[in-house]
Short mmCIF file of C-alpha atoms in Angstrom, two decimals:
data_model
loop_
_atom_site.label_atom_id
_atom_site.label_comp_id
_atom_site.label_asym_id
_atom_site.label_seq_id
_atom_site.Cartn_x
_atom_site.Cartn_y
_atom_site.Cartn_z
CA UNK A 28 -0.01 0.04 0.08
CA UNK A 29 1.58 3.32 -0.89
CA UNK A 30 2.44 5.43 2.18
CA UNK A 31 0.28 8.29 1.22
CA UNK A 32 -3.14 8.15 3.18
CA UNK A 33 -5.98 7.02 0.53
CA UNK A 34 -9.83 7.38 0.87
CA UNK A 35 -12.02 4.02 -0.19
CA UNK A 36 -15.66 3.32 0.26
CA UNK A 37 -15.51 0.11 1.52
CA UNK A 38 -12.04 -1.22 3.77
CA UNK A 39 -12.30 -5.23 4.42
CA UNK A 40 -10.36 -6.60 7.30
CA UNK A 41 -9.10 -10.32 6.57
CA UNK A 42 -8.91 -12.62 3.09
CA UNK A 43 -10.04 -16.02 4.19
CA UNK A 44 -13.49 -17.41 3.37
CA UNK A 45 -15.03 -13.98 4.74
CA UNK A 46 -13.15 -11.38 3.38
CA UNK A 47 -12.86 -13.08 -0.32
CA UNK A 48 -16.21 -13.22 0.00
CA UNK A 49 -16.98 -9.83 1.32
CA UNK A 50 -14.74 -8.61 -1.89
CA UNK A 51 -16.70 -10.49 -4.21
CA UNK A 52 -19.69 -9.23 -3.11
CA UNK A 53 -19.11 -5.61 -3.24
CA UNK A 54 -17.92 -6.36 -6.96
CA UNK A 55 -21.00 -7.94 -7.70
CA UNK A 56 -22.62 -4.58 -6.14
CA UNK A 57 -21.13 -2.87 -8.38
CA UNK A 58 -18.54 -1.52 -6.01
CA UNK A 59 -15.10 -1.44 -7.18
CA UNK A 60 -13.66 1.65 -4.92
CA UNK A 61 -12.68 -0.86 -1.86
CA UNK A 62 -9.54 -2.38 -0.40
CA UNK A 63 -8.84 -5.45 1.46
CA UNK A 64 -6.19 -5.52 4.53
CA UNK A 65 -4.18 -8.64 4.90
CA UNK A 66 -1.43 -9.04 7.68
CA UNK A 67 -0.24 -12.23 6.01
CA UNK A 68 2.07 -12.57 2.50
CA UNK A 69 -0.87 -14.03 0.66
CA UNK A 70 -4.79 -14.77 0.97
CA UNK A 71 -6.32 -18.04 2.84
CA UNK A 72 -7.29 -17.07 6.54
CA UNK A 73 -7.12 -19.74 8.37
CA UNK A 74 -6.73 -22.15 5.01
CA UNK A 75 -3.63 -20.19 4.92
CA UNK A 76 -1.71 -20.53 8.36
CA UNK A 77 -3.21 -23.75 9.39
CA UNK A 78 -0.92 -26.19 7.68
CA UNK A 79 0.09 -28.81 9.68
CA UNK A 80 0.76 -32.38 9.45
CA UNK A 81 -3.05 -34.02 8.41
CA UNK A 82 -4.99 -30.51 8.26
CA UNK A 83 -8.02 -31.08 6.93
CA UNK A 84 -12.28 -29.68 6.91
CA UNK A 85 -14.50 -31.90 9.12
CA UNK A 86 -17.59 -30.48 6.10
CA UNK A 87 -18.10 -31.76 3.11
CA UNK A 88 -15.99 -30.24 1.00
CA UNK A 89 -19.56 -29.16 -1.80
CA UNK A 90 -21.31 -27.38 1.42
CA UNK A 91 -17.68 -25.87 2.57
CA UNK A 92 -17.35 -23.74 -0.84
CA UNK A 93 -18.69 -20.32 -2.00
CA UNK A 94 -22.43 -21.25 -3.64
CA UNK A 95 -21.44 -18.57 -6.13
CA UNK A 96 -18.17 -20.40 -6.95
CA UNK A 97 -18.72 -23.69 -6.83
CA UNK A 98 -15.85 -26.51 -7.30
CA UNK A 99 -16.74 -29.85 -9.30
CA UNK A 100 -12.94 -30.61 -8.85
CA UNK A 101 -12.48 -31.33 -5.52
CA UNK A 102 -10.50 -34.47 -5.01
CA UNK A 103 -12.48 -36.36 -1.50
CA UNK A 104 -15.78 -35.75 0.29
CA UNK A 105 -13.11 -33.93 2.69
CA UNK A 106 -10.99 -32.17 1.21
CA UNK A 107 -7.28 -31.06 2.74
CA UNK A 108 -5.93 -27.85 3.83
CA UNK A 109 -3.76 -27.62 0.66
CA UNK A 110 -7.09 -28.26 -1.77
CA UNK A 111 -9.04 -25.49 0.17
CA UNK A 112 -6.30 -23.06 0.29
CA UNK A 113 -5.63 -23.31 -3.81
CA UNK A 114 -9.86 -23.00 -4.52
CA UNK A 115 -9.42 -20.09 -2.44
CA UNK A 116 -6.49 -18.37 -5.01
CA UNK A 117 -9.01 -19.19 -7.51
CA UNK A 118 -11.22 -17.12 -5.85
CA UNK A 119 -8.90 -14.15 -6.00
CA UNK A 120 -8.20 -14.72 -9.35
CA UNK A 121 -11.46 -15.60 -11.14
CA UNK A 122 -12.98 -12.66 -9.21
CA UNK A 123 -10.70 -10.17 -10.10
CA UNK A 124 -9.67 -9.10 -6.51
CA UNK A 125 -5.95 -8.81 -7.05
CA UNK A 126 -5.93 -5.45 -7.81
CA UNK A 127 -7.48 -4.73 -4.46
CA UNK A 128 -5.39 -6.47 -1.95
CA UNK A 129 -2.78 -5.26 0.43
CA UNK A 130 -0.95 -7.92 1.61
CA UNK A 131 1.53 -7.73 4.39
CA UNK A 132 -0.67 -4.78 5.93
CA UNK A 133 -1.80 -5.58 9.05
CA UNK A 134 -4.77 -3.43 10.97
CA UNK A 135 -3.03 -1.41 13.86
CA UNK A 136 -5.75 0.65 14.61
CA UNK A 137 -8.87 1.33 13.50
CA UNK A 138 -11.15 5.04 14.78
CA UNK A 139 -14.41 6.00 14.05
CA UNK A 140 -14.28 9.93 13.13
CA UNK A 141 -17.11 11.44 14.78
CA UNK A 142 -16.44 14.69 12.35
CA UNK A 143 -15.26 13.35 9.16
CA UNK A 144 -18.10 10.22 9.45
CA UNK A 145 -15.36 7.58 8.07
CA UNK A 146 -13.29 5.07 9.49
CA UNK A 147 -9.95 6.38 10.23
CA UNK A 148 -7.65 2.90 9.83
CA UNK A 149 -3.91 2.89 10.29
CA UNK A 150 -1.73 0.07 9.29
CA UNK A 151 1.59 -0.94 9.27
CA UNK A 152 1.83 0.17 5.66
CA UNK A 153 0.59 3.90 6.25
CA UNK A 154 -3.11 5.28 7.13
CA UNK A 155 -6.22 5.26 5.16
CA UNK A 156 -9.56 6.44 5.44
CA UNK A 157 -13.17 4.22 4.37
CA UNK A 158 -16.45 5.17 5.07
CA UNK A 159 -17.31 1.59 5.79
CA UNK A 160 -15.62 -1.31 7.77
CA UNK A 161 -15.72 -4.77 7.69
CA UNK A 162 -14.49 -6.73 9.88
CA UNK A 163 -13.75 -10.63 8.38
CA UNK A 164 -10.38 -11.73 10.25
CA UNK A 165 -12.87 -14.29 11.99
CA UNK A 166 -12.67 -16.01 15.07
CA UNK A 167 -10.08 -18.71 14.69
CA UNK A 168 -7.38 -16.33 13.78
CA UNK A 169 -5.68 -15.56 16.69
CA UNK A 170 -3.71 -18.35 18.42
CA UNK A 171 -4.15 -18.67 22.01
CA UNK A 172 -1.10 -20.06 24.12
CA UNK A 173 -1.47 -20.78 28.08
CA UNK A 174 0.71 -19.05 30.09
CA UNK A 175 2.74 -21.82 31.58
CA UNK A 176 5.80 -21.67 33.77
CA UNK A 177 9.23 -22.32 32.55
CA UNK A 178 7.66 -22.61 28.74
CA UNK A 179 9.96 -19.56 28.09
CA UNK A 180 13.44 -21.76 29.19
CA UNK A 181 12.10 -24.78 27.69
CA UNK A 182 15.29 -26.10 25.14
CA UNK A 183 13.06 -27.96 22.18
CA UNK A 184 10.76 -26.47 19.59
CA UNK A 185 7.36 -24.64 20.74
CA UNK A 186 4.78 -24.00 18.55
CA UNK A 187 1.30 -23.64 17.93
CA UNK A 188 -0.74 -25.83 15.83
CA UNK A 189 -1.91 -22.94 13.41
CA UNK A 190 2.11 -21.99 13.45
CA UNK A 191 3.75 -25.02 12.65
CA UNK A 192 7.31 -24.95 12.23
CA UNK A 193 8.06 -26.85 8.62
CA UNK A 194 11.96 -26.17 9.57
CA UNK A 195 12.08 -28.42 12.36
CA UNK A 196 12.64 -31.66 11.62
CA UNK A 197 10.11 -34.17 13.73
CA UNK A 198 11.13 -37.21 12.86
CA UNK A 199 12.55 -39.44 15.54
CA UNK A 200 11.94 -36.53 18.18
CA UNK A 201 9.84 -36.92 21.55
CA UNK A 202 7.24 -34.66 20.66
CA UNK A 203 3.66 -33.23 23.42
CA UNK A 204 0.56 -32.22 22.02
CA UNK A 205 -1.14 -30.51 23.68
CA UNK A 206 -4.77 -30.45 23.82
CA UNK A 207 -7.67 -33.05 22.13
CA UNK A 208 -9.33 -30.52 19.68
CA UNK A 209 -9.85 -30.58 16.30
CA UNK A 210 -6.57 -29.86 15.35
CA UNK A 211 -4.93 -32.41 17.47
CA UNK A 212 -7.05 -35.25 16.43
CA UNK A 213 -5.23 -34.97 13.14
CA UNK A 214 -2.02 -33.81 14.26
CA UNK A 215 -1.36 -37.02 16.16
CA UNK A 216 -2.03 -39.34 13.87
CA UNK A 217 -0.34 -37.79 11.14
CA UNK A 218 2.94 -37.72 13.52
CA UNK A 219 2.60 -40.67 15.16
CA UNK A 220 4.45 -42.95 12.77
CA UNK A 221 7.42 -40.29 12.45
CA UNK A 222 8.20 -39.65 15.78
CA UNK A 223 10.14 -41.65 18.50
CA UNK A 224 7.01 -41.11 21.22
CA UNK A 225 3.78 -39.18 21.52
CA UNK A 226 2.88 -37.75 24.63
CA UNK A 227 -1.41 -36.67 24.35
CA UNK A 228 -1.86 -34.16 27.03
CA UNK A 229 -5.69 -34.63 27.42
CA UNK A 230 -7.66 -31.80 29.55
CA UNK A 231 -11.08 -33.53 28.53
CA UNK A 232 -11.50 -36.07 26.00
CA UNK A 233 -13.68 -35.18 23.29
CA UNK A 234 -16.10 -36.91 21.36
CA UNK A 235 -15.22 -38.25 17.43
CA UNK A 236 -17.55 -40.01 15.21
CA UNK A 237 -16.14 -42.20 12.26
CA UNK A 238 -15.06 -39.75 9.15
CA UNK A 239 -16.88 -40.58 6.06
CA UNK A 240 -14.16 -39.71 3.82
CA UNK A 241 -13.47 -41.32 0.06
CA UNK A 242 -12.23 -39.82 -3.15
CA UNK A 243 -14.34 -38.17 -5.51
CA UNK A 244 -14.47 -40.54 -8.49
CA UNK A 245 -13.65 -39.02 -11.86
CA UNK A 246 -16.94 -39.87 -13.16
CA UNK A 247 -18.30 -38.08 -10.15
CA UNK A 248 -15.68 -35.01 -11.07
CA UNK A 249 -16.68 -35.26 -14.91
CA UNK A 250 -20.74 -35.31 -14.03
CA UNK A 251 -20.24 -32.32 -12.04
CA UNK A 252 -18.25 -30.29 -14.41
CA UNK A 253 -20.58 -31.10 -17.34
CA UNK A 254 -23.62 -30.93 -15.55
CA UNK A 255 -23.52 -28.05 -12.79
CA UNK A 256 -26.93 -28.95 -11.35
CA UNK A 257 -25.98 -32.46 -10.28
CA UNK A 258 -23.45 -30.48 -7.74
CA UNK A 259 -25.93 -27.98 -6.68
CA UNK A 260 -28.10 -30.37 -5.79
CA UNK A 261 -25.46 -32.41 -4.13
CA UNK A 262 -24.69 -29.45 -2.07
CA UNK A 263 -28.16 -29.23 -1.48
CA UNK A 264 -28.86 -32.49 0.03
CA UNK A 265 -25.72 -32.01 2.41
CA UNK A 266 -27.26 -28.83 3.82
CA UNK A 267 -30.98 -30.40 4.47
CA UNK A 268 -29.28 -33.03 6.01
CA UNK A 269 -27.59 -30.84 8.76
CA UNK A 270 -30.79 -28.54 8.62
CA UNK A 271 -32.33 -31.40 9.90
CA UNK A 272 -30.04 -32.58 12.20
CA UNK A 273 -30.65 -28.67 14.26
CA UNK A 274 -33.22 -29.32 16.40
CA UNK A 275 -31.62 -31.97 18.61
CA UNK A 276 -28.80 -29.28 19.09
CA UNK A 277 -30.37 -26.56 20.09
CA UNK A 278 -34.40 -27.53 21.40
CA UNK A 279 -34.19 -31.49 21.88
CA UNK A 280 -30.46 -32.11 23.06
CA UNK A 281 -32.07 -36.06 24.29
CA UNK A 282 -32.55 -36.41 21.12
CA UNK A 283 -28.56 -36.78 20.22
CA UNK A 284 -28.42 -40.14 22.66
CA UNK A 285 -28.23 -42.18 19.49
CA UNK A 286 -25.10 -40.32 18.28
CA UNK A 287 -23.26 -40.85 21.35
CA UNK A 288 -23.81 -44.34 21.38
CA UNK A 289 -22.13 -44.41 17.93
CA UNK A 290 -19.63 -42.39 19.15
CA UNK A 291 -18.89 -45.25 21.55
CA UNK A 292 -19.33 -48.17 19.83
CA UNK A 293 -16.31 -46.31 17.38
CA UNK A 294 -14.31 -45.55 20.64
CA UNK A 295 -14.90 -49.09 21.64
CA UNK A 296 -14.42 -50.71 18.18
CA UNK A 297 -10.51 -48.88 18.03
CA UNK A 298 -9.67 -48.86 21.44
CA UNK A 299 -9.59 -52.23 23.29
CA UNK A 300 -7.78 -51.85 26.59
CA UNK A 301 -10.37 -50.43 29.35
CA UNK A 302 -8.22 -48.63 30.95
CA UNK A 303 -7.16 -46.37 27.80
CA UNK A 304 -11.16 -46.31 27.07
CA UNK A 305 -11.56 -44.79 29.87
CA UNK A 306 -9.67 -42.08 29.70
CA UNK A 307 -10.81 -41.56 26.48
CA UNK A 308 -15.07 -41.71 27.42
CA UNK A 309 -15.77 -38.05 27.84
CA UNK A 310 -18.33 -37.40 30.57
CA UNK A 311 -20.84 -34.80 28.39
CA UNK A 312 -23.21 -35.14 26.61
CA UNK A 313 -22.05 -35.67 22.72
CA UNK A 314 -22.83 -32.16 20.97
CA UNK A 315 -21.74 -29.86 23.76
CA UNK A 316 -18.55 -29.58 22.39
CA UNK A 317 -18.20 -30.03 18.64
CA UNK A 318 -18.16 -33.16 17.40
CA UNK A 319 -14.64 -34.55 16.06
CA UNK A 320 -14.64 -36.85 13.09
CA UNK A 321 -11.40 -39.17 12.62
CA UNK A 322 -10.87 -42.69 11.46
CA UNK A 323 -6.91 -43.11 12.83
CA UNK A 324 -7.28 -40.91 15.94
CA UNK A 325 -8.02 -43.44 18.26
CA UNK A 326 -6.01 -46.11 16.42
CA UNK A 327 -2.95 -43.88 16.73
CA UNK A 328 -3.50 -43.64 20.62
CA UNK A 329 -3.08 -47.82 21.09
CA UNK A 330 0.30 -47.55 19.17
CA UNK A 331 3.35 -48.78 21.50
CA UNK A 332 4.83 -44.91 20.88
CA UNK A 333 1.95 -43.01 22.14
CA UNK A 334 0.38 -41.92 25.66
CA UNK A 335 -2.71 -40.18 26.79
CA UNK A 336 -2.03 -38.26 30.26
CA UNK A 337 -5.63 -37.37 31.11
CA UNK A 338 -4.28 -33.90 33.26
CA UNK A 339 -3.95 -30.68 31.92
CA UNK A 340 -0.38 -28.96 31.33
CA UNK A 341 0.79 -27.45 34.78
CA UNK A 342 4.33 -26.52 34.34
CA UNK A 343 7.87 -27.09 32.65
CA UNK A 344 10.95 -27.61 34.21
CA UNK A 345 13.54 -27.67 31.31
CA UNK A 346 12.88 -30.42 28.92
CA UNK A 347 10.22 -32.11 31.21
CA UNK A 348 6.71 -31.43 31.12
CA UNK A 349 4.65 -31.46 34.70
CA UNK A 350 0.79 -32.13 34.37
CA UNK A 351 -1.38 -30.89 37.07
CA UNK A 352 -1.44 -34.89 38.66
CA UNK A 353 2.44 -35.02 38.29
CA UNK A 354 3.15 -36.96 35.50
CA UNK A 355 6.53 -35.74 34.26
CA UNK A 356 7.78 -36.61 30.79
CA UNK A 357 10.78 -35.79 29.02
CA UNK A 358 10.15 -34.60 25.35
CA UNK A 359 12.20 -32.44 22.28
CA UNK A 360 8.85 -30.41 21.10
CA UNK A 361 5.94 -28.94 21.87
CA UNK A 362 2.70 -28.60 19.87
CA UNK A 363 0.00 -26.48 21.20
CA UNK A 364 -3.28 -27.50 20.14
CA UNK A 365 -5.02 -25.06 22.44
CA UNK A 366 -7.61 -22.83 20.21
CA UNK A 367 -7.87 -19.22 19.24
CA UNK A 368 -8.73 -15.82 20.93
CA UNK A 369 -12.68 -16.46 19.97
CA UNK A 370 -14.66 -14.83 22.91
CA UNK A 371 -12.29 -12.29 23.05
CA UNK A 372 -11.03 -11.71 19.78
CA UNK A 373 -7.90 -9.43 19.92
CA UNK A 374 -9.26 -7.29 16.96
CA UNK A 375 -11.62 -5.69 19.95
CA UNK A 376 -8.28 -3.72 21.19
CA UNK A 377 -7.64 -2.10 18.15
CA UNK A 378 -11.33 -0.58 17.31
CA UNK A 379 -12.52 2.29 18.55
CA UNK A 380 -16.37 3.80 18.56
CA UNK A 381 -17.92 7.01 18.53
CA UNK A 382 -17.62 7.43 22.35
CA UNK A 383 -13.99 6.98 22.15
CA UNK A 384 -14.10 3.19 23.48
CA UNK A 385 -12.38 0.01 22.37
CA UNK A 386 -15.07 -2.79 21.20
CA UNK A 387 -13.12 -5.08 23.78
CA UNK A 388 -14.21 -2.30 26.66
CA UNK A 389 -17.53 -2.11 24.91
CA UNK A 390 -18.00 -5.73 25.20
CA UNK A 391 -17.03 -5.92 28.63
CA UNK A 392 -20.04 -7.72 29.39
CA UNK A 393 -20.21 -10.18 26.08
CA UNK A 394 -19.61 -9.79 22.46
CA UNK A 395 -23.48 -8.84 21.29
CA UNK A 396 -24.06 -7.45 17.53
CA UNK A 397 -27.38 -6.85 15.88
CA UNK A 398 -27.98 -9.69 13.48
CA UNK A 399 -24.39 -10.85 14.08
CA UNK A 400 -23.43 -8.02 12.30
CA UNK A 401 -24.01 -4.24 13.91
CA UNK A 402 -22.59 -2.88 17.24
CA UNK A 403 -24.09 0.19 18.74
CA UNK A 404 -21.92 3.26 18.82
CA UNK A 405 -19.55 1.56 16.34
CA UNK A 406 -21.00 3.33 13.23
CA UNK A 407 -20.95 1.57 9.67
CA UNK A 408 -18.79 -1.54 11.33
CA UNK A 409 -20.04 -4.28 10.18
CA UNK A 410 -19.06 -8.44 11.15
CA UNK A 411 -18.45 -11.32 9.09
CA UNK A 412 -19.05 -14.31 11.41
CA UNK A 413 -19.62 -11.85 13.90
CA UNK A 414 -20.89 -12.98 17.23
CA UNK A 415 -23.31 -15.82 17.72
CA UNK A 416 -23.17 -16.63 14.10
CA UNK A 417 -21.03 -19.56 14.21
CA UNK A 418 -22.35 -23.19 13.95
CA UNK A 419 -21.92 -26.55 15.61
CA UNK A 420 -22.99 -29.20 12.91
CA UNK A 421 -22.76 -27.52 9.51
CA UNK A 422 -20.47 -25.38 7.56
CA UNK A 423 -19.45 -21.63 8.07
CA UNK A 424 -19.58 -20.62 4.30
CA UNK A 425 -23.53 -20.44 5.01
CA UNK A 426 -23.41 -18.04 7.88
CA UNK A 427 -21.32 -15.97 5.83
CA UNK A 428 -23.16 -15.34 2.81
CA UNK A 429 -26.15 -14.78 4.61
CA UNK A 430 -23.98 -11.97 6.40
CA UNK A 431 -22.67 -10.49 2.97
CA UNK A 432 -26.37 -10.50 2.10
CA UNK A 433 -26.83 -7.92 4.81
CA UNK A 434 -23.77 -6.11 4.24
CA UNK A 435 -25.28 -6.08 0.57
CA UNK A 436 -28.12 -4.44 2.03
CA UNK A 437 -26.73 -1.85 4.50
CA UNK A 438 -24.99 -0.80 1.83
CA UNK A 439 -27.97 -0.38 -0.18
CA UNK A 440 -29.42 1.51 2.72
CA UNK A 441 -26.74 4.07 2.76
CA UNK A 442 -27.41 5.08 -0.43
CA UNK A 443 -31.10 4.91 -0.49
CA UNK A 444 -30.95 7.59 2.67
CA UNK A 445 -28.33 9.42 1.58
CA UNK A 446 -27.39 8.74 5.55
CA UNK A 447 -23.33 8.71 6.10
CA UNK A 448 -23.61 5.77 8.44
CA UNK A 449 -26.12 3.87 10.31
CA UNK A 450 -25.06 3.15 14.18
CA UNK A 451 -27.58 0.10 15.51
CA UNK A 452 -30.02 1.39 18.36
CA UNK A 453 -28.63 0.14 21.82
CA UNK A 454 -31.98 -1.44 22.63
CA UNK A 455 -32.15 -3.32 19.25
CA UNK A 456 -29.15 -4.82 19.47
CA UNK A 457 -29.77 -5.67 23.50
CA UNK A 458 -33.64 -7.32 22.16
CA UNK A 459 -31.55 -9.38 19.76
CA UNK A 460 -29.26 -10.48 21.73
CA UNK A 461 -31.83 -11.11 24.62
CA UNK A 462 -33.60 -13.19 22.01
CA UNK A 463 -30.71 -15.13 20.86
CA UNK A 464 -29.63 -16.30 24.55
CA UNK A 465 -33.29 -17.20 25.81
CA UNK A 466 -33.30 -19.63 22.58
CA UNK A 467 -29.58 -21.22 23.93
CA UNK A 468 -30.96 -21.91 27.32
CA UNK A 469 -32.21 -24.89 25.81
CA UNK A 470 -29.26 -25.88 23.82
CA UNK A 471 -26.80 -28.89 24.20
CA UNK A 472 -23.80 -26.55 24.11
CA UNK A 473 -25.38 -24.88 27.18
CA UNK A 474 -27.02 -28.05 29.11
CA UNK A 475 -24.65 -30.50 27.60
CA UNK A 476 -22.04 -30.21 30.81
CA UNK A 477 -18.98 -29.48 28.91
CA UNK A 478 -16.94 -25.96 29.35
CA UNK A 479 -15.90 -25.26 25.64
CA UNK A 480 -15.26 -22.49 23.79
CA UNK A 481 -18.40 -21.91 22.98
CA UNK A 482 -18.52 -19.66 26.26
CA UNK A 483 -17.18 -16.71 27.24
CA UNK A 484 -15.45 -16.39 30.90
CA UNK A 485 -18.97 -15.15 32.37
CA UNK A 486 -20.19 -18.72 31.24
CA UNK A 487 -22.03 -17.43 28.14
CA UNK A 488 -22.62 -18.50 25.02
CA UNK A 489 -21.07 -15.73 22.94
CA UNK A 490 -20.39 -17.89 19.64
CA UNK A 491 -22.85 -20.00 18.56
CA UNK A 492 -26.19 -19.41 16.47
CA UNK A 493 -28.66 -21.32 18.13
CA UNK A 494 -31.36 -22.47 15.00
CA UNK A 495 -30.95 -23.10 11.71
CA UNK A 496 -29.03 -21.76 8.56
CA UNK A 497 -32.55 -20.98 7.14
CA UNK A 498 -33.20 -18.88 9.67
CA UNK A 499 -30.48 -17.01 10.10
CA UNK A 500 -30.54 -16.35 6.15
CA UNK A 501 -34.26 -15.00 6.61
CA UNK A 502 -33.09 -13.42 10.05
CA UNK A 503 -30.34 -11.24 7.58
CA UNK A 504 -32.24 -10.95 4.20
CA UNK A 505 -33.00 -7.11 5.07
CA UNK A 506 -31.89 -4.17 7.00
CA UNK A 507 -34.65 -2.70 9.17
CA UNK A 508 -33.78 1.18 9.36
CA UNK A 509 -36.10 1.59 12.42
CA UNK A 510 -32.98 -0.77 14.13
CA UNK A 511 -30.73 2.29 13.37
CA UNK A 512 -29.93 5.72 13.92
CA UNK A 513 -29.17 7.34 10.67
CA UNK A 514 -26.07 9.60 10.69
CA UNK A 515 -25.93 12.45 7.91
CA UNK A 516 -23.04 13.95 6.81
CA UNK A 517 -22.65 17.64 8.29
CA UNK A 518 -25.29 16.75 11.36
CA UNK A 519 -22.88 16.20 15.33
CA UNK A 520 -24.04 12.68 16.17
CA UNK A 521 -26.58 11.77 18.66
CA UNK A 522 -25.14 9.63 20.99
CA UNK A 523 -27.29 7.87 24.16
CA UNK A 524 -25.52 6.92 27.11
CA UNK A 525 -24.29 3.33 27.11
CA UNK A 526 -26.62 0.24 27.38
CA UNK A 527 -25.06 -2.42 29.09
CA UNK A 528 -26.22 -5.49 27.47
CA UNK A 529 -28.09 -8.07 29.69
CA UNK A 530 -26.47 -11.03 31.20
#
């Protein structure tokens, strides 16, 4: 980006699925005066960053892609990271997004200018202003590393799963994997045959179901390319099956009992040792945490060079890791599969609203956004994958596309009203959030008996959407102007007193 300041109609933060999707939608709306600010040197978001061994998606390929950019050449029913990243690169090329990209450009601060009625954005490559700011950084972008005493003095290799050190040769090493989430269950079987010993540090065992993965045949790919309606039908069927499951997660968790029995059978078939099987059996209802898919995780844990320690990591003493139960193991490398900053998104400390407060300060009692997109006191700030838009059983691309529809409607509303900005009314945000939280009470995520990354420090579920993707699409189909204060150019902004989000 040029060193001099520039002004654009829209600035988009991030170039993963959300950011690239926003860019495509802007061009389709006839808006070409925009930039995509990306802190790394290439597009891809989480699918660029997560390149660890075995990295793959747990959503079927034909559902984990844009409806406006179908890919008939997916090689497997569940695609790996290289293929998903290549898909996003093709999207950037196919839709002419390269001229809008500002790579190696990290957003350091974004501040709403109440006089000029636009966003002032300071980046690592200079400054710019924008009428509208779209945050598409995503919740799985900033790794969370626990504060472990002695870790700084560990003499071996230490890295997070999303920052895999490919220069480090893991062959023949003694490796500890900390965590048993979605990344860890892919890493463990991928590296187990390579390492001398593998210590899996498990605080809470996950529920794991079989992964119905296979090669997509050449005939299937040919058919999808020649008759696009067949790929569309395949996508539709995958979507419908997941929509039919939503009620069990959100209204009647007891219906998940049959799924839990299948998961128990999957565990019993793979792990014959009763002591190990007991370690790997969760004590919470399936679905409370994200259900993981793997055919090779359990078998890897039964290998002679693998040990499961059912205790949290407490400290590091030299090259020795020490668990809360006193277990000690000498290791050469520590891999953290400990997740991301989801309910405390780091972007919150960098965005300042109309009253000068940061988004993090505004959200001190929990994240909340009108229809997952707008926050009161932050005019013309729009989120892709905002609060309570996550999913527990389907494709986030569906939610992203619904949010993009809402953003397009928002931009049209600015044009039709002649407004400089729209500012979500506090009572509208509060009403939306109260209804979301009311519906959340019955869900398996709140009643299943687990502590997950869906919940914030106060135990509030500010992450997941408690309904179907079709419901969210209906909710984001139109911008309702009575939910916003219209900010006109040249007029002083009238800011109501801050309203605390109901807890």
